[in-house]
Amino acid sequence: AIQLTQSPSSLSASIGDRVTITCRASQGIASALAWYQQKPGKAPNLLIYDASSLESGVPSRFSGSGSGTDFTLTISSLQPEDFATYYCQHFNSYPITFGQGTRLEIK
Amino acid sequence: EVQLVESGGGLVQPGGSLRLSCAASGFTFSRYWMNWIRQAPGKGLEWVANIQQGGSAKNYVDSVKGRFTISRDDAKNSLYLQMNSLRAEDTAVYYCARDPRGAPNFDYWGQGTLVTVSS
């Protein structure tokens, strides 16, 4: 199975900061990567698919990039509602796997 | 409005069985791949299984192969997960989720149903 490793596992940031989360795949997955945001007690919310396509209704401050094995999720200017846990997920082959998550906290 | 509502979770003893259901509304259910994804308490997300439109293709994570069966009833707009030989490590919130593009990734999720496997 393809393993996804996110870094950092947690980070603290302030409102207005630019934040980047990295996801590294154990083998090449082309652009078959998605990003999700999850808040406590809620189901995840799809942010980005195909590595860089913004899901409908998601604010434009979220962006994704990368291909092959290295991917990033960037939040250009943190808003209060962005403090949550973020997961990457590949869909290159079965089994589908998720990264371990990155917890974004308020500094 | 797209809605996915899971049911059927609960407390079950190791070795027992449980059947989860997911009722879909607000979209043409038969046109989409559907998935089950789980999250153990305080842990990350784990994809469990998916099923193609019409039920012709199914995929499973290795840890549930031979124990879990995914199925669907397009006439009832419902997705199911039959879980047998349950283990403590199957304890999790189980979500059903829609795959919008057959990619698969997941654009709509239910609220989840908690399965606890314990004696």
XYZ file of C-alpha atoms in Angstrom:
226
model
C 0.000 0.000 0.000
C 1.101 3.530 -0.738
C 1.987 5.411 2.436
C 1.382 9.135 2.808
C 3.472 11.075 5.309
C 2.329 14.543 6.298
C 4.536 17.187 7.856
C 4.364 18.729 10.243
C 2.077 16.607 12.446
C 0.988 19.783 14.185
C 1.657 23.463 13.938
C 0.659 26.685 15.601
C -0.077 29.773 13.562
C -1.777 33.141 13.837
C -4.692 34.717 12.024
C -3.451 36.090 8.722
C -0.439 33.770 8.486
C 0.459 31.839 5.352
C 0.615 28.129 6.152
C 1.963 25.204 4.137
C 1.387 21.524 4.875
C 3.348 18.858 3.039
C 2.303 15.342 2.020
C 4.874 12.866 0.696
C 3.878 9.611 -1.004
C 5.961 6.449 -0.714
C 5.790 6.059 -4.504
C 4.688 8.201 -7.401
C 0.961 8.882 -7.612
C 0.889 11.416 -10.473
C -1.732 14.009 -9.419
C -4.073 11.565 -7.675
C -4.211 13.431 -4.379
C -6.934 15.146 -2.391
C -6.929 17.291 0.744
C -9.582 17.391 3.469
C -10.308 19.574 6.485
C -11.852 18.033 9.587
C -13.166 19.851 12.635
C -13.768 18.070 15.965
C -16.861 15.877 15.951
C -17.549 16.527 12.260
C -17.042 14.648 9.038
C -14.167 15.716 6.785
C -14.696 18.337 4.091
C -13.099 18.015 0.645
C -10.892 21.011 -0.188
C -8.689 20.024 -3.130
C -8.783 17.168 -5.638
C -6.431 16.148 -8.434
C -3.644 17.782 -6.383
C -4.548 21.348 -7.356
C -8.247 21.631 -8.255
C -10.322 23.616 -5.782
C -13.565 21.923 -4.791
C -16.679 23.979 -5.423
C -17.539 26.277 -2.525
C -14.077 26.161 -0.942
C -12.498 29.584 -0.326
C -9.757 30.589 -2.748
C -7.247 31.053 0.097
C -6.815 27.266 -0.098
C -4.563 25.935 -2.841
C -2.779 22.715 -3.645
C 0.252 21.846 -5.709
C 2.573 19.007 -6.537
C 2.764 15.791 -8.494
C 4.574 12.506 -8.273
C 5.557 12.087 -4.630
C 5.559 15.593 -3.124
C 2.476 17.712 -2.529
C 1.569 20.824 -0.594
C -1.567 22.429 0.758
C -1.278 26.176 1.272
C -3.606 28.483 3.151
C -2.724 31.989 2.043
C -4.143 33.940 4.982
C -5.422 31.986 7.963
C -8.938 32.695 9.136
C -10.408 31.672 12.513
C -12.493 28.930 10.904
C -9.381 27.286 9.404
C -8.105 25.869 12.691
C -8.731 22.160 12.216
C -7.005 18.932 11.226
C -5.994 18.438 7.594
C -5.581 15.122 5.789
C -4.178 14.212 2.396
C -5.540 11.157 0.555
C -4.303 9.387 -2.551
C -6.444 7.659 -5.143
C -3.780 6.289 -7.468
C -4.421 2.635 -6.648
C -6.124 0.424 -4.096
C -6.054 0.535 -1.178
C -6.861 4.197 -0.890
C -4.929 5.666 2.030
C -4.848 8.884 4.030
C -1.992 10.738 5.630
C -1.821 10.728 9.419
C -3.154 14.282 9.662
C -1.815 17.742 10.492
C -3.384 19.554 13.405
C -3.443 23.329 12.898
C -3.779 25.256 16.141
C -4.055 28.885 17.088
C -0.829 30.464 18.335
C -29.518 19.135 -0.791
C -27.301 16.073 -0.692
C -27.733 14.074 2.511
C -26.158 10.864 3.728
C -27.464 9.402 6.970
C -25.787 6.393 8.544
C -27.409 4.044 11.032
C -26.870 0.654 12.603
C -23.887 1.307 14.834
C -23.699 0.172 18.419
C -21.916 -2.025 20.919
C -21.077 -5.560 19.804
C -18.934 -8.305 21.296
C -15.753 -9.509 19.582
C -16.659 -12.044 16.932
C -20.103 -10.554 16.489
C -21.802 -9.014 13.489
C -23.373 -5.688 12.628
C -24.956 -4.204 9.526
C -24.546 -0.525 8.808
C -26.885 1.380 6.516
C -26.545 4.711 4.753
C -29.641 6.437 3.395
C -28.927 8.836 0.545
C -31.066 11.704 -0.707
C -30.763 14.840 -2.797
C -28.898 13.245 -5.711
C -29.214 10.373 -8.175
C -27.694 7.679 -5.993
C -27.390 5.088 -8.753
C -24.937 7.241 -10.707
C -22.194 7.317 -8.090
C -19.517 5.123 -6.588
C -20.071 4.982 -2.818
C -17.626 4.396 0.004
C -17.260 3.501 3.667
C -14.505 5.241 5.608
C -13.808 4.843 9.309
C -12.057 6.738 12.070
C -10.998 5.102 15.310
C -11.415 7.309 18.402
C -8.774 10.027 18.384
C -7.144 8.592 15.259
C -6.925 9.327 11.556
C -9.074 8.306 8.623
C -9.072 4.829 7.074
C -10.834 3.981 3.833
C -12.699 0.666 4.223
C -14.501 -0.213 1.000
C -16.213 1.104 -2.088
C -18.760 -0.076 -4.619
C -19.329 0.873 -8.215
C -22.584 2.028 -9.735
C -24.796 -1.039 -10.039
C -22.628 -3.000 -7.609
C -20.493 -4.719 -10.245
C -17.144 -3.778 -8.705
C -16.163 -3.672 -5.057
C -12.873 -2.944 -3.335
C -11.759 -3.436 0.265
C -8.857 -2.576 2.515
C -6.913 -5.742 3.346
C -7.787 -5.667 7.051
C -11.503 -6.253 6.357
C -11.360 -8.563 3.347
C -13.353 -11.721 3.987
C -15.099 -10.166 6.994
C -16.918 -7.104 5.622
C -19.230 -6.905 2.611
C -20.321 -3.691 0.946
C -23.576 -3.620 -0.994
C -26.132 -1.195 -2.338
C -29.831 -1.044 -3.201
C -30.332 1.648 -5.816
C -34.126 1.300 -5.619
C -33.927 2.282 -1.946
C -31.079 4.799 -2.374
C -29.176 2.901 0.278
C -25.646 1.713 0.932
C -24.802 -1.086 3.349
C -21.822 -2.563 5.156
C -22.203 -6.051 6.596
C -19.523 -6.538 9.230
C -18.789 -10.046 10.525
C -16.135 -11.451 12.853
C -15.703 -8.049 14.420
C -12.520 -7.245 16.322
C -11.629 -4.613 18.870
C -9.613 -2.807 16.206
C -12.782 -2.300 14.148
C -14.022 0.143 16.792
C -14.533 3.436 14.983
C -16.950 5.975 13.637
C -18.033 4.706 10.222
C -18.839 7.268 7.543
C -20.458 6.714 4.192
C -19.199 9.055 1.504
C -19.961 9.835 -2.109
C -17.319 9.758 -4.823
C -18.155 12.581 -7.253
C -15.898 11.600 -10.124
C -15.067 7.925 -9.842
C -11.543 9.055 -8.901
C -12.100 8.153 -5.955
C -12.278 11.027 -3.549
C -15.157 12.050 -1.347
C -17.286 15.176 -1.665
C -20.212 14.405 0.648
C -20.038 12.505 3.927
C -22.618 11.396 6.436
C -22.455 12.299 10.100
C -21.049 8.880 10.990
C -22.209 5.992 13.160
C -20.140 4.647 16.042
C -19.277 0.959 16.190
C -17.789 -0.274 19.454
C -16.409 -3.798 19.639
C -15.905 -4.781 23.243
C -16.787 -7.508 25.710
